[in-house]
mmCIF file of C-alpha atoms in Angstrom:
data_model
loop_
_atom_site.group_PDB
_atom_site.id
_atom_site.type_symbol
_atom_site.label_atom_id
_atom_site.label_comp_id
_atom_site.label_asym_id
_atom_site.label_seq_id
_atom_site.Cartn_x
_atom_site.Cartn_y
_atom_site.Cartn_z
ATOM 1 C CA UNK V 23 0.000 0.000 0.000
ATOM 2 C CA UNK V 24 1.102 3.645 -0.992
ATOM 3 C CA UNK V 25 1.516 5.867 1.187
ATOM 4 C CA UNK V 26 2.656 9.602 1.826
ATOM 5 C CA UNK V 27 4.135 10.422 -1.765
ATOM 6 C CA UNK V 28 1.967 11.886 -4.498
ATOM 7 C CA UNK V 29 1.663 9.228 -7.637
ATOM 8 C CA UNK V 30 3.136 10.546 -10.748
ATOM 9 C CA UNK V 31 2.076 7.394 -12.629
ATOM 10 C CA UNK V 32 -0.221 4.191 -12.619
ATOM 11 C CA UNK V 33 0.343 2.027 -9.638
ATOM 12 C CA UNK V 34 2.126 -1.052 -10.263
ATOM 13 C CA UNK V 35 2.537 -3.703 -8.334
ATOM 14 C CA UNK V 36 5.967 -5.224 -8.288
ATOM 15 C CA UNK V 37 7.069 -9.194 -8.003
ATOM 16 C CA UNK V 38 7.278 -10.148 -4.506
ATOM 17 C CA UNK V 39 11.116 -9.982 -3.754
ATOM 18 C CA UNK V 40 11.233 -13.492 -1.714
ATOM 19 C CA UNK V 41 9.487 -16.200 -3.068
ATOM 20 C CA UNK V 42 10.421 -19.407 -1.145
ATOM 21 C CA UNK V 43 7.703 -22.158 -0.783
ATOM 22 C CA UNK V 44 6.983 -24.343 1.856
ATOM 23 C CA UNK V 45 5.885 -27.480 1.633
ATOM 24 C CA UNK V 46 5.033 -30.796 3.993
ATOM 25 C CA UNK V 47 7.579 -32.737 1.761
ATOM 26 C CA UNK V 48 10.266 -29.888 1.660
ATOM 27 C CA UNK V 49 10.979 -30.509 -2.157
ATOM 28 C CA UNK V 50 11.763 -26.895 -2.305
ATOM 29 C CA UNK V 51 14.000 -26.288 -0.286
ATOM 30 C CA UNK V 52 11.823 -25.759 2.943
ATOM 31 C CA UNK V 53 9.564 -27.781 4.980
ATOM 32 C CA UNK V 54 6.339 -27.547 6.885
ATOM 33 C CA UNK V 55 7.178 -27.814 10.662
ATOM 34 C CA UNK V 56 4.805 -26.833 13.387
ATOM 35 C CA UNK V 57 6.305 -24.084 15.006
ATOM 36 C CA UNK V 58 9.045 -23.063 12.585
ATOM 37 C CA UNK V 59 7.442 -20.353 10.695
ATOM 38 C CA UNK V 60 5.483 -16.604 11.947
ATOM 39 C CA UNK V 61 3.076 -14.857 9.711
ATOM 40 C CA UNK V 62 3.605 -11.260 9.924
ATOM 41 C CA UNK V 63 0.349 -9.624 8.714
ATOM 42 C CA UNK V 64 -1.608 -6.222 9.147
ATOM 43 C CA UNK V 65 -5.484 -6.703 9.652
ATOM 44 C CA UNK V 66 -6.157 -3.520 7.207
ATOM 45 C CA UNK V 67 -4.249 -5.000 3.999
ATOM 46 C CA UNK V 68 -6.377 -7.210 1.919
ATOM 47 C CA UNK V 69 -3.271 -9.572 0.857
ATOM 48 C CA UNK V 70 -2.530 -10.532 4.137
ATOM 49 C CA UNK V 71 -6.195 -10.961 5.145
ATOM 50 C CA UNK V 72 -6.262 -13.977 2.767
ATOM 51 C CA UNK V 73 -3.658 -15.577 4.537
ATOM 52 C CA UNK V 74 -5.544 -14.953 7.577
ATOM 53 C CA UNK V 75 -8.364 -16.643 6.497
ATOM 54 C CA UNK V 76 -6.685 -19.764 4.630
ATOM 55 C CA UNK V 77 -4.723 -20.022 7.581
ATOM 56 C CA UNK V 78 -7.475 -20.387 10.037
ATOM 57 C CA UNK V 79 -9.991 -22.298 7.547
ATOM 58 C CA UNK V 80 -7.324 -24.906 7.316
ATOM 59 C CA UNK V 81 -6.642 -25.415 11.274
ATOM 60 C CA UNK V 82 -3.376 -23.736 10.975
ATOM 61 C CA UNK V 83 -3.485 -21.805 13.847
ATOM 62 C CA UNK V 84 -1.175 -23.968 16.270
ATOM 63 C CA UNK V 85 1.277 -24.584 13.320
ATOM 64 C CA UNK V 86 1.717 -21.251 12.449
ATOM 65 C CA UNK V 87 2.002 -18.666 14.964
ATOM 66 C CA UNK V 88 0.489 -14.557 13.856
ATOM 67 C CA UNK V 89 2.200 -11.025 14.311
ATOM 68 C CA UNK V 90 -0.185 -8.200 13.940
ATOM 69 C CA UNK V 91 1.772 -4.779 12.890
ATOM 70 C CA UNK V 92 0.277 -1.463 13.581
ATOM 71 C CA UNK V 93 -2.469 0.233 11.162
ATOM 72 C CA UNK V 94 -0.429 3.493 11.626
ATOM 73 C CA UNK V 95 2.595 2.855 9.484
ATOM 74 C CA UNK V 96 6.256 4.237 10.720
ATOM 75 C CA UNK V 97 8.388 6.218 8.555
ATOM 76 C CA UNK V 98 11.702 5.109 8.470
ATOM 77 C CA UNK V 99 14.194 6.466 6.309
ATOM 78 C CA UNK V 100 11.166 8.289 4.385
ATOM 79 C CA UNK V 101 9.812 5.501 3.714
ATOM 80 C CA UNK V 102 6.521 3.753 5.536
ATOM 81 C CA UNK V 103 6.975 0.849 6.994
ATOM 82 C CA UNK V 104 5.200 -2.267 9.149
ATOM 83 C CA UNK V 105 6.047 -2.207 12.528
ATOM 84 C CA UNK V 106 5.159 -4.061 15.913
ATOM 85 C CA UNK V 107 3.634 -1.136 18.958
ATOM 86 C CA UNK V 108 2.351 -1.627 22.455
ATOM 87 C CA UNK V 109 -0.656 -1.042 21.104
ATOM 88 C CA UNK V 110 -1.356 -4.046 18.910
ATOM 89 C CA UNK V 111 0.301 -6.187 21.803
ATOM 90 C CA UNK V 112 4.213 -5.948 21.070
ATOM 91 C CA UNK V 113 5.669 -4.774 24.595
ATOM 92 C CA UNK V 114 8.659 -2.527 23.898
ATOM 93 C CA UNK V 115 7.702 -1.969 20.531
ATOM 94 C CA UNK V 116 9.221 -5.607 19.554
ATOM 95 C CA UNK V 117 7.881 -9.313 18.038
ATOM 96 C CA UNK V 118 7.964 -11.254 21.587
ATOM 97 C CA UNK V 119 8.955 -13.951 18.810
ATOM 98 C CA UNK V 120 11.047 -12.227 16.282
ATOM 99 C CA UNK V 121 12.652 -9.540 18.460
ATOM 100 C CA UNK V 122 12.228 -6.778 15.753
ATOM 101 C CA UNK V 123 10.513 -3.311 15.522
ATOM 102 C CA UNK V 124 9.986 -3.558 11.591
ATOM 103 C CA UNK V 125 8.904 -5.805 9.334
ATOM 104 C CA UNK V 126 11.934 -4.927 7.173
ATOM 105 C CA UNK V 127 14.298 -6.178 9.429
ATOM 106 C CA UNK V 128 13.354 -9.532 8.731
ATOM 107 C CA UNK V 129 13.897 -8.730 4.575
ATOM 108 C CA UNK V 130 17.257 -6.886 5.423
ATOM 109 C CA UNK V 131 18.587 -10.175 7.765
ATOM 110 C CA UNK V 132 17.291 -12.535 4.439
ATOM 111 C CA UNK V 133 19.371 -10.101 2.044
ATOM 112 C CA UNK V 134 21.230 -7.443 3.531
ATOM 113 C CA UNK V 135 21.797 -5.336 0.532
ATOM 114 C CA UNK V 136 17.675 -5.115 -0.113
ATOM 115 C CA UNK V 137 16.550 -1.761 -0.721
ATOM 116 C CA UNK V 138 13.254 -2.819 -2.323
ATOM 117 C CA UNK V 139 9.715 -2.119 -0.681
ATOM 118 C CA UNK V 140 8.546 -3.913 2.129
ATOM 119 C CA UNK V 141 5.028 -5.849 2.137
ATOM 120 C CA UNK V 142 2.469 -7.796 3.996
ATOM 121 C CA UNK V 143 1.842 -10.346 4.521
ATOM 122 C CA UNK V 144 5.585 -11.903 5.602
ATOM 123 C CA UNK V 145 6.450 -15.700 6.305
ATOM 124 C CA UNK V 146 9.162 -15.410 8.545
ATOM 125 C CA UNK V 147 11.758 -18.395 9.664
ATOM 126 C CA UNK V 148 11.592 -18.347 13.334
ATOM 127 C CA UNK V 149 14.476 -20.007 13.798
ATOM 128 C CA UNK V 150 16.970 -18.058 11.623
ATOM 129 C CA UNK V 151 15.034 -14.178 11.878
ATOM 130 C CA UNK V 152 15.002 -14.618 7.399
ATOM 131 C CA UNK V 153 11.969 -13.459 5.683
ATOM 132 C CA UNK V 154 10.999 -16.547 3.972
ATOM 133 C CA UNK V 155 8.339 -15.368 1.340
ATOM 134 C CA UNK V 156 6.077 -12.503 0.951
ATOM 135 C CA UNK V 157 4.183 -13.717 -2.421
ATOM 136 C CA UNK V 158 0.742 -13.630 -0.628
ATOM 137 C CA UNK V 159 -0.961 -15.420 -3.831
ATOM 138 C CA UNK V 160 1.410 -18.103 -3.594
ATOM 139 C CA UNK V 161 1.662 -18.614 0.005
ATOM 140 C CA UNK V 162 -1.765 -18.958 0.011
ATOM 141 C CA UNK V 163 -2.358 -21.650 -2.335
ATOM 142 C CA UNK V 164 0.412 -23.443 -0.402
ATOM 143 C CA UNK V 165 -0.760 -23.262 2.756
ATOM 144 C CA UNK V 166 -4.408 -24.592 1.056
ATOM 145 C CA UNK V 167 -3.053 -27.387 -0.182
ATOM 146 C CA UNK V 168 0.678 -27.946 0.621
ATOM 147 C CA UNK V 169 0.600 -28.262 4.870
ATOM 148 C CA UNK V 170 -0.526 -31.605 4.736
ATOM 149 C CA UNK V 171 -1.208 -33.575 7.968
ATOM 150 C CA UNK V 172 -0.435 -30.373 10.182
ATOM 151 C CA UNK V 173 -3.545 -29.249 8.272
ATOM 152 C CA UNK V 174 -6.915 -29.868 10.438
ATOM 153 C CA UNK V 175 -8.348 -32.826 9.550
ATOM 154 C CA UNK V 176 -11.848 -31.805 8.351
ATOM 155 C CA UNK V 177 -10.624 -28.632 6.498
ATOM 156 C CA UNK V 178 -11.869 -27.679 3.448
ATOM 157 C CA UNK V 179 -10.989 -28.000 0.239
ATOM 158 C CA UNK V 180 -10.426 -24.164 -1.103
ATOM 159 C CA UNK V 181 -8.327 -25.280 -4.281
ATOM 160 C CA UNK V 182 -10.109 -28.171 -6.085
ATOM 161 C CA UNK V 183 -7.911 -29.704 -8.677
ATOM 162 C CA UNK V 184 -11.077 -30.028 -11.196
ATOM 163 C CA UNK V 185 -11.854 -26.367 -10.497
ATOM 164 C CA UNK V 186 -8.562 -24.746 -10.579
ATOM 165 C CA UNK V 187 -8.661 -23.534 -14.076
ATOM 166 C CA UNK V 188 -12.030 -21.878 -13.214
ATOM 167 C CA UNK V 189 -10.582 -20.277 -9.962
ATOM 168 C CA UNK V 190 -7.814 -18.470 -11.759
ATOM 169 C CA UNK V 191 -9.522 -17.488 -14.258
ATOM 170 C CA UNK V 192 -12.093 -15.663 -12.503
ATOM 171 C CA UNK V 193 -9.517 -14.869 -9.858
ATOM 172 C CA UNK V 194 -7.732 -13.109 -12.652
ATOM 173 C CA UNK V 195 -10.381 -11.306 -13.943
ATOM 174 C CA UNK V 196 -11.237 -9.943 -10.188
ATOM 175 C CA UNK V 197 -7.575 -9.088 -9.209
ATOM 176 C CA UNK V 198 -7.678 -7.101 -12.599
ATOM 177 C CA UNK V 199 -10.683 -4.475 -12.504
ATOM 178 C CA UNK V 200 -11.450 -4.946 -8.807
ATOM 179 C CA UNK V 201 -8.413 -6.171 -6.042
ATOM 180 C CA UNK V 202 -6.094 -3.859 -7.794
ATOM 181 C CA UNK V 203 -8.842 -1.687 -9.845
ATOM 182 C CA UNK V 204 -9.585 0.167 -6.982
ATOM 183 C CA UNK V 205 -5.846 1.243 -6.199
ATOM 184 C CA UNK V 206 -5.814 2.264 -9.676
ATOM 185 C CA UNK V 207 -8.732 4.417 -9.021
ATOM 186 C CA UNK V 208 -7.466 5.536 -5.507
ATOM 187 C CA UNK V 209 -4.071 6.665 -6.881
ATOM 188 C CA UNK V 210 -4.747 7.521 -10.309
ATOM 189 C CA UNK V 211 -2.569 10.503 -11.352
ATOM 190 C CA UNK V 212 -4.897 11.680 -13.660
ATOM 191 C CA UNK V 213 -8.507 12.003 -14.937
ATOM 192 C CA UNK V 214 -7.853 10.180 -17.776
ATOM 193 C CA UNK V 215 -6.656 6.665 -15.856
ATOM 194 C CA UNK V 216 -9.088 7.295 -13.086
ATOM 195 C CA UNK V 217 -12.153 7.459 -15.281
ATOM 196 C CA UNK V 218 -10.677 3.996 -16.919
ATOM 197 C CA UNK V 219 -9.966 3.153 -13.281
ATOM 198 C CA UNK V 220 -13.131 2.974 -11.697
ATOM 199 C CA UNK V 221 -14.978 2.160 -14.883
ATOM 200 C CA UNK V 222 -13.107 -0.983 -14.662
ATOM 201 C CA UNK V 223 -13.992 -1.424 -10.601
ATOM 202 C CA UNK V 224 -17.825 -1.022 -11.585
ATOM 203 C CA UNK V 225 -17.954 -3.062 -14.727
ATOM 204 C CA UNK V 226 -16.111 -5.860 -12.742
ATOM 205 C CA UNK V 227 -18.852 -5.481 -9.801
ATOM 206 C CA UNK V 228 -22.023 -5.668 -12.003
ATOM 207 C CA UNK V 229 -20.440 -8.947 -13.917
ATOM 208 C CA UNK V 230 -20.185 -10.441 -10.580
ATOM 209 C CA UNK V 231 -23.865 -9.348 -9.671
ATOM 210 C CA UNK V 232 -25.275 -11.343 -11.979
ATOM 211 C CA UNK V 233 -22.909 -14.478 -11.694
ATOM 212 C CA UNK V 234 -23.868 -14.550 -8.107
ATOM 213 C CA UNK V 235 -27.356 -13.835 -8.987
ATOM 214 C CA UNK V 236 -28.019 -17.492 -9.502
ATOM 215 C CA UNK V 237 -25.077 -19.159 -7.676
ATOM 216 C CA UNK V 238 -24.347 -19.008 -3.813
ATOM 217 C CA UNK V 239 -20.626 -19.188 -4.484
ATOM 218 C CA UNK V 240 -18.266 -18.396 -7.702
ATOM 219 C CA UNK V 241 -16.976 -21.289 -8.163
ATOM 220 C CA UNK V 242 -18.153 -24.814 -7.832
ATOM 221 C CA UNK V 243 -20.492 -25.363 -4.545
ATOM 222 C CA UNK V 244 -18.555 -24.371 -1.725
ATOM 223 C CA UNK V 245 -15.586 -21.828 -0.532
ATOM 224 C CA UNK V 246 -12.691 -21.461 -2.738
ATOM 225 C CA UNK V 247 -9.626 -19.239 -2.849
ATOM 226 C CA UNK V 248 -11.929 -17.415 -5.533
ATOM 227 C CA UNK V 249 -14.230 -16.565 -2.766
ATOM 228 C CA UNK V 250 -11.540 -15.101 -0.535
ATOM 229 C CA UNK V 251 -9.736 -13.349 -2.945
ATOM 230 C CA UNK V 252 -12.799 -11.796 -3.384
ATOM 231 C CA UNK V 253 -14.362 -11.198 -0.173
ATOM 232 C CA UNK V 254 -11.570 -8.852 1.266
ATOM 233 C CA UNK V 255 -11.963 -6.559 -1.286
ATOM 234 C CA UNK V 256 -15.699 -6.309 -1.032
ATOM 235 C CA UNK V 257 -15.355 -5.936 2.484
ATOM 236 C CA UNK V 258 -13.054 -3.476 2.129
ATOM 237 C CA UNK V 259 -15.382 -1.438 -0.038
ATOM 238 C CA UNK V 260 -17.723 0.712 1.477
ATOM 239 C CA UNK V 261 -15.529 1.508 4.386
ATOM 240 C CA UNK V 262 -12.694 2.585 2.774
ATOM 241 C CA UNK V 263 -12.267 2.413 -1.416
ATOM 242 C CA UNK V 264 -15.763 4.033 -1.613
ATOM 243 C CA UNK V 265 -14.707 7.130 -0.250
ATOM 244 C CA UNK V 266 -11.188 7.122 0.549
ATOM 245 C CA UNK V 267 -10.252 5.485 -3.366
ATOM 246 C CA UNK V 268 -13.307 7.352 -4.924
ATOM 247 C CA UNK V 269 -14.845 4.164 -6.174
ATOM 248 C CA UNK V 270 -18.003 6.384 -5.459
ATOM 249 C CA UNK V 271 -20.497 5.626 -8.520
ATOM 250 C CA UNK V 272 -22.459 3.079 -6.218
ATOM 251 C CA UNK V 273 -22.184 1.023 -2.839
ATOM 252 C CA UNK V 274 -21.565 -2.614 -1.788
ATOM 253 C CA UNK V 275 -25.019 -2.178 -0.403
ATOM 254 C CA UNK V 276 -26.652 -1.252 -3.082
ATOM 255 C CA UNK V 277 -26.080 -4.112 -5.051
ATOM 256 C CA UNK V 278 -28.516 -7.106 -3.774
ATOM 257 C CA UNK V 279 -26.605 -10.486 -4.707
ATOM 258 C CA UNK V 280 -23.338 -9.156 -4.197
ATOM 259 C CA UNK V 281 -24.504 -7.524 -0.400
ATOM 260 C CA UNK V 282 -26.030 -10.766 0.501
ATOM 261 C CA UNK V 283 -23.124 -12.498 -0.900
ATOM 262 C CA UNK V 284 -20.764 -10.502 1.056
ATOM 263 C CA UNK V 285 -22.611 -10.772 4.157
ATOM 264 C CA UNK V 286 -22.947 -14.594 3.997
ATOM 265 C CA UNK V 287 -18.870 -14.501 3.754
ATOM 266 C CA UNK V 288 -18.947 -12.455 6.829
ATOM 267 C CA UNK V 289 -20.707 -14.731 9.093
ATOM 268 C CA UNK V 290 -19.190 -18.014 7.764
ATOM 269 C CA UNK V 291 -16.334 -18.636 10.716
ATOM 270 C CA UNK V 292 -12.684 -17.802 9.009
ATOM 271 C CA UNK V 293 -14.015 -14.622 7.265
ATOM 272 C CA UNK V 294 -15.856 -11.960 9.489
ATOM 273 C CA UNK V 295 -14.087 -13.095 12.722
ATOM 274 C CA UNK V 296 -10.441 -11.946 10.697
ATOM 275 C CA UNK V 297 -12.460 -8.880 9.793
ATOM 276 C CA UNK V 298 -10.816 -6.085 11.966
ATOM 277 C CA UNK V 299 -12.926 -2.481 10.441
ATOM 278 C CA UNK V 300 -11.134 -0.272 12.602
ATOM 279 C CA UNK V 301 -8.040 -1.448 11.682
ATOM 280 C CA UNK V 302 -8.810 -0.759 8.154
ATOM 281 C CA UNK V 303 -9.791 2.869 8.184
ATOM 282 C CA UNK V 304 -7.604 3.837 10.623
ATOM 283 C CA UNK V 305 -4.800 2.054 7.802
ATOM 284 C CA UNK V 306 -6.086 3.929 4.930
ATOM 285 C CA UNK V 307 -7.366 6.909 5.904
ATOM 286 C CA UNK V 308 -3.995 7.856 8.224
ATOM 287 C CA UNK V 309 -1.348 6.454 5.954
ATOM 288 C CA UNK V 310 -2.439 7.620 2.666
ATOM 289 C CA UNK V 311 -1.488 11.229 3.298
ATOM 290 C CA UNK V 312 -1.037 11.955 -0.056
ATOM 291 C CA UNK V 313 -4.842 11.643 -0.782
ATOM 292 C CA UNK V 314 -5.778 12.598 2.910
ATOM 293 C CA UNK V 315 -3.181 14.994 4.188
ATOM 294 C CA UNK V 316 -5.378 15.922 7.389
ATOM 295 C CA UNK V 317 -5.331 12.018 7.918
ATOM 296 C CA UNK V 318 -9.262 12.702 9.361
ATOM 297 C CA UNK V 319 -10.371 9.049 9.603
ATOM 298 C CA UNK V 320 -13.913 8.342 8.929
ATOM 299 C CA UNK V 321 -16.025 7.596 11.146
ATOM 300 C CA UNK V 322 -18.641 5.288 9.194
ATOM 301 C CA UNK V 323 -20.453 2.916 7.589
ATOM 302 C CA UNK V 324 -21.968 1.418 10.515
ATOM 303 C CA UNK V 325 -21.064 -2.452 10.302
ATOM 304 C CA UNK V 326 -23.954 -3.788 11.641
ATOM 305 C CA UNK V 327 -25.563 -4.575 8.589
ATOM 306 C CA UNK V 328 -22.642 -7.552 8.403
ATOM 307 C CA UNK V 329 -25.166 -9.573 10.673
ATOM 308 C CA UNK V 330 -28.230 -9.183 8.966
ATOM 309 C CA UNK V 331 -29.417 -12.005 6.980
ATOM 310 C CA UNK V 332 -28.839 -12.723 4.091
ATOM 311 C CA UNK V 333 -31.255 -15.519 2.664
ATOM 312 C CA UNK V 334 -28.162 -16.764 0.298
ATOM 313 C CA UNK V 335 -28.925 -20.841 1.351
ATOM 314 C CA UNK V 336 -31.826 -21.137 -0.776
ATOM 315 C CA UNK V 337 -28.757 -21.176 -3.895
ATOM 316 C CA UNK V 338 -27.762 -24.350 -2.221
ATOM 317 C CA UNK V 339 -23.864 -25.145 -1.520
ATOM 318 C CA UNK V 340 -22.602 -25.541 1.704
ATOM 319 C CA UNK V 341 -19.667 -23.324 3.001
ATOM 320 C CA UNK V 342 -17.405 -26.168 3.751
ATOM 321 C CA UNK V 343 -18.632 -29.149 0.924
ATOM 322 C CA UNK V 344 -16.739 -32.376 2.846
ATOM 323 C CA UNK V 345 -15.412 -30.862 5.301
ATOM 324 C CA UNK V 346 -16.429 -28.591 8.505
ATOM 325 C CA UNK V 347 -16.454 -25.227 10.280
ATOM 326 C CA UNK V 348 -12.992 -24.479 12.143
ATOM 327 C CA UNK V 349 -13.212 -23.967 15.580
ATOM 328 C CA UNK V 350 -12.924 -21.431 17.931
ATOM 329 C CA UNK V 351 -10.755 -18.178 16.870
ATOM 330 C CA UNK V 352 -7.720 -18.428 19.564
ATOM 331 C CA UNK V 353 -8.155 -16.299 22.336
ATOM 332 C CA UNK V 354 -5.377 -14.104 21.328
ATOM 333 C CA UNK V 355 -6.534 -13.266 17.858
ATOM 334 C CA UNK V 356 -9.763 -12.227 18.291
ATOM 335 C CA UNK V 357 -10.853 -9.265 16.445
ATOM 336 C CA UNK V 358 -13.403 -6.557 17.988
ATOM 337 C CA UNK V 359 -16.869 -8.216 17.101
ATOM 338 C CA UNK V 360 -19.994 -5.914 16.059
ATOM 339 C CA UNK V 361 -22.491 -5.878 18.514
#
């Protein structure tokens, strides 16, 4: 995510700089061991709150501890960076696990001549400080289908070998006008690529009105990774890329599939109990100076519309297809609930 210098040009989105795998047979290089690994995340960035969610969906919580940076980025160096605060439970400012303030320390002890940006979500190696990957796409189709038996047993399957063709398509199509659309929009450094911007944002959203018009999920009859790539966009939307990104020419809420869609997402367990709204605008509308340079954060929507229902089982599909629900969120990662 941007933040304090004014664009100039398009937003791209580089390569992710570390792209190690891991894997229960190690055939890359690195295994799957319970304990070995620490997800560094921020609960207001939509990459890392797919890991968050395939992590937890798949029982990974014991195998894979969770850092939480601050929504209120640091500058270091002039540059904005991830970094651990009293406030989202670091004492001294430090990982209790990793010992460091910033997430960059972790890139600079991998490769101590990296001057590249520094991104969320991070797989760190606990046991030598390294940054181990932060490809987000890839880590989580690896921990949805690579973990094996440290995986719960009655997890889902979110990447279904007969579907996967399917999933990345669509997946692509979604990343294209909408995950990354509405950054387009957001920093656009002219009229010109805004207007193609959010064009692209709202031609992408009434597609996916009528798909889920008629079908409870996008692909196939359960949760995939096509569903969560999607869902932390959407829920993303009114609260912050409405407004803050000027994706302004309608609401989540005012389309009626999508809404209900989104809203059936939110109270399936793995997606609204990740979902951490304060978090999010506090993120985007404090960081983003150079499209909010009084860094005023919004106060609204009001999020209790997440719990309304939604009517979405009369599609048919169940969330989970074989398997089950996950359990209980761990007591220290609860998110603030809506009440």
């Amino acid at each position: 995510m941007r933040g304090n210098k004014v664009p100039t040009e398009e937003i791209k989105r580089d390569p992710a700089a570390f792209a190690d795998r891991v894997t229960a047979d190690g055939r890359f290089g690195r295994s799957a061991e319970a304990g070995r690994y620490r997800l560094v995340i921020n609960r207001a960035c939509p990459w890392a709150h797919r890991t968050v969610i395939v992590r937890r969906l798949m029982g990974l919580e014991g195998a894979i501890s969770l850092a939480v940076t601050d929504p209120r980025q640091e500058i270091i160096e002039g540059d904005p960076h991830w970094v651990f605060t009293e406030e989202t439970g670091s004492p001294g400012g430090l990982d209790p696990v990793l010992g460091i303030h910033a997430l960059r320390e972790a890139y600079l002890a991998r490769d101590p001549g990296y001057d590249g940006g520094v991104s969320v979500p991070g797989l760190v190696d606990v046991t030598t400080g390294h940054l181990a990957t932060n490809d987000y796409d890839r880590l989580c189709l690896d921990l949805a289908t690579e973990w094996g038996p440290l995986t719960r047993k009655d997890a889902p399957d979110l990447y279904p070998e007969a579907l996967r063709a399917e999933i990345e398509e669509v997946g692509a199509e979604v990343y294209r006008d909408l995950n990354n659309g509405v950054y387009r929009a957001g920093f656009a450094p002219d009229q010109a690529r805004y207007d193609r911007a959010v064009a692209g944002v709202f031609a992408r959203l009434d597609d996916l009105e009528a798909r889920l018009s008629t079908r409870r999920y996008l692909v196939g009859e359960s949760l995939t990774l096509a569903d969560i790539r999607l869902f932390t966009t959407l829920v993303r939307f009114d609260p912050v890329y409405h407004g803050h990104f000027k994706c302004n020419i309608a609401k989540l809420t005012e389309y009626p599939a999508l809404w209900a869609y989104a809203r059936d997402l939110f109270q399936t367990p793995g997606f609204g109990d990740t979902t951490h709204f304060d978090h999010i605008r506090v993120h985007y509308y404090w960081v983003h100076t150079a499209i909010n340079p009084t860094r005023i954060v919004a106060a609204g929507p009001d999020p209790q519309g997440w719990l309304t229902p939604h009517g979405r089982e009369g599609l048919g599909g169940s969330p989970f297809g074989k398997g089950a629900a996950p359990g209980p969120v761990p007591a220290d990662e609860r998110v603030p609930g809506i009440s």
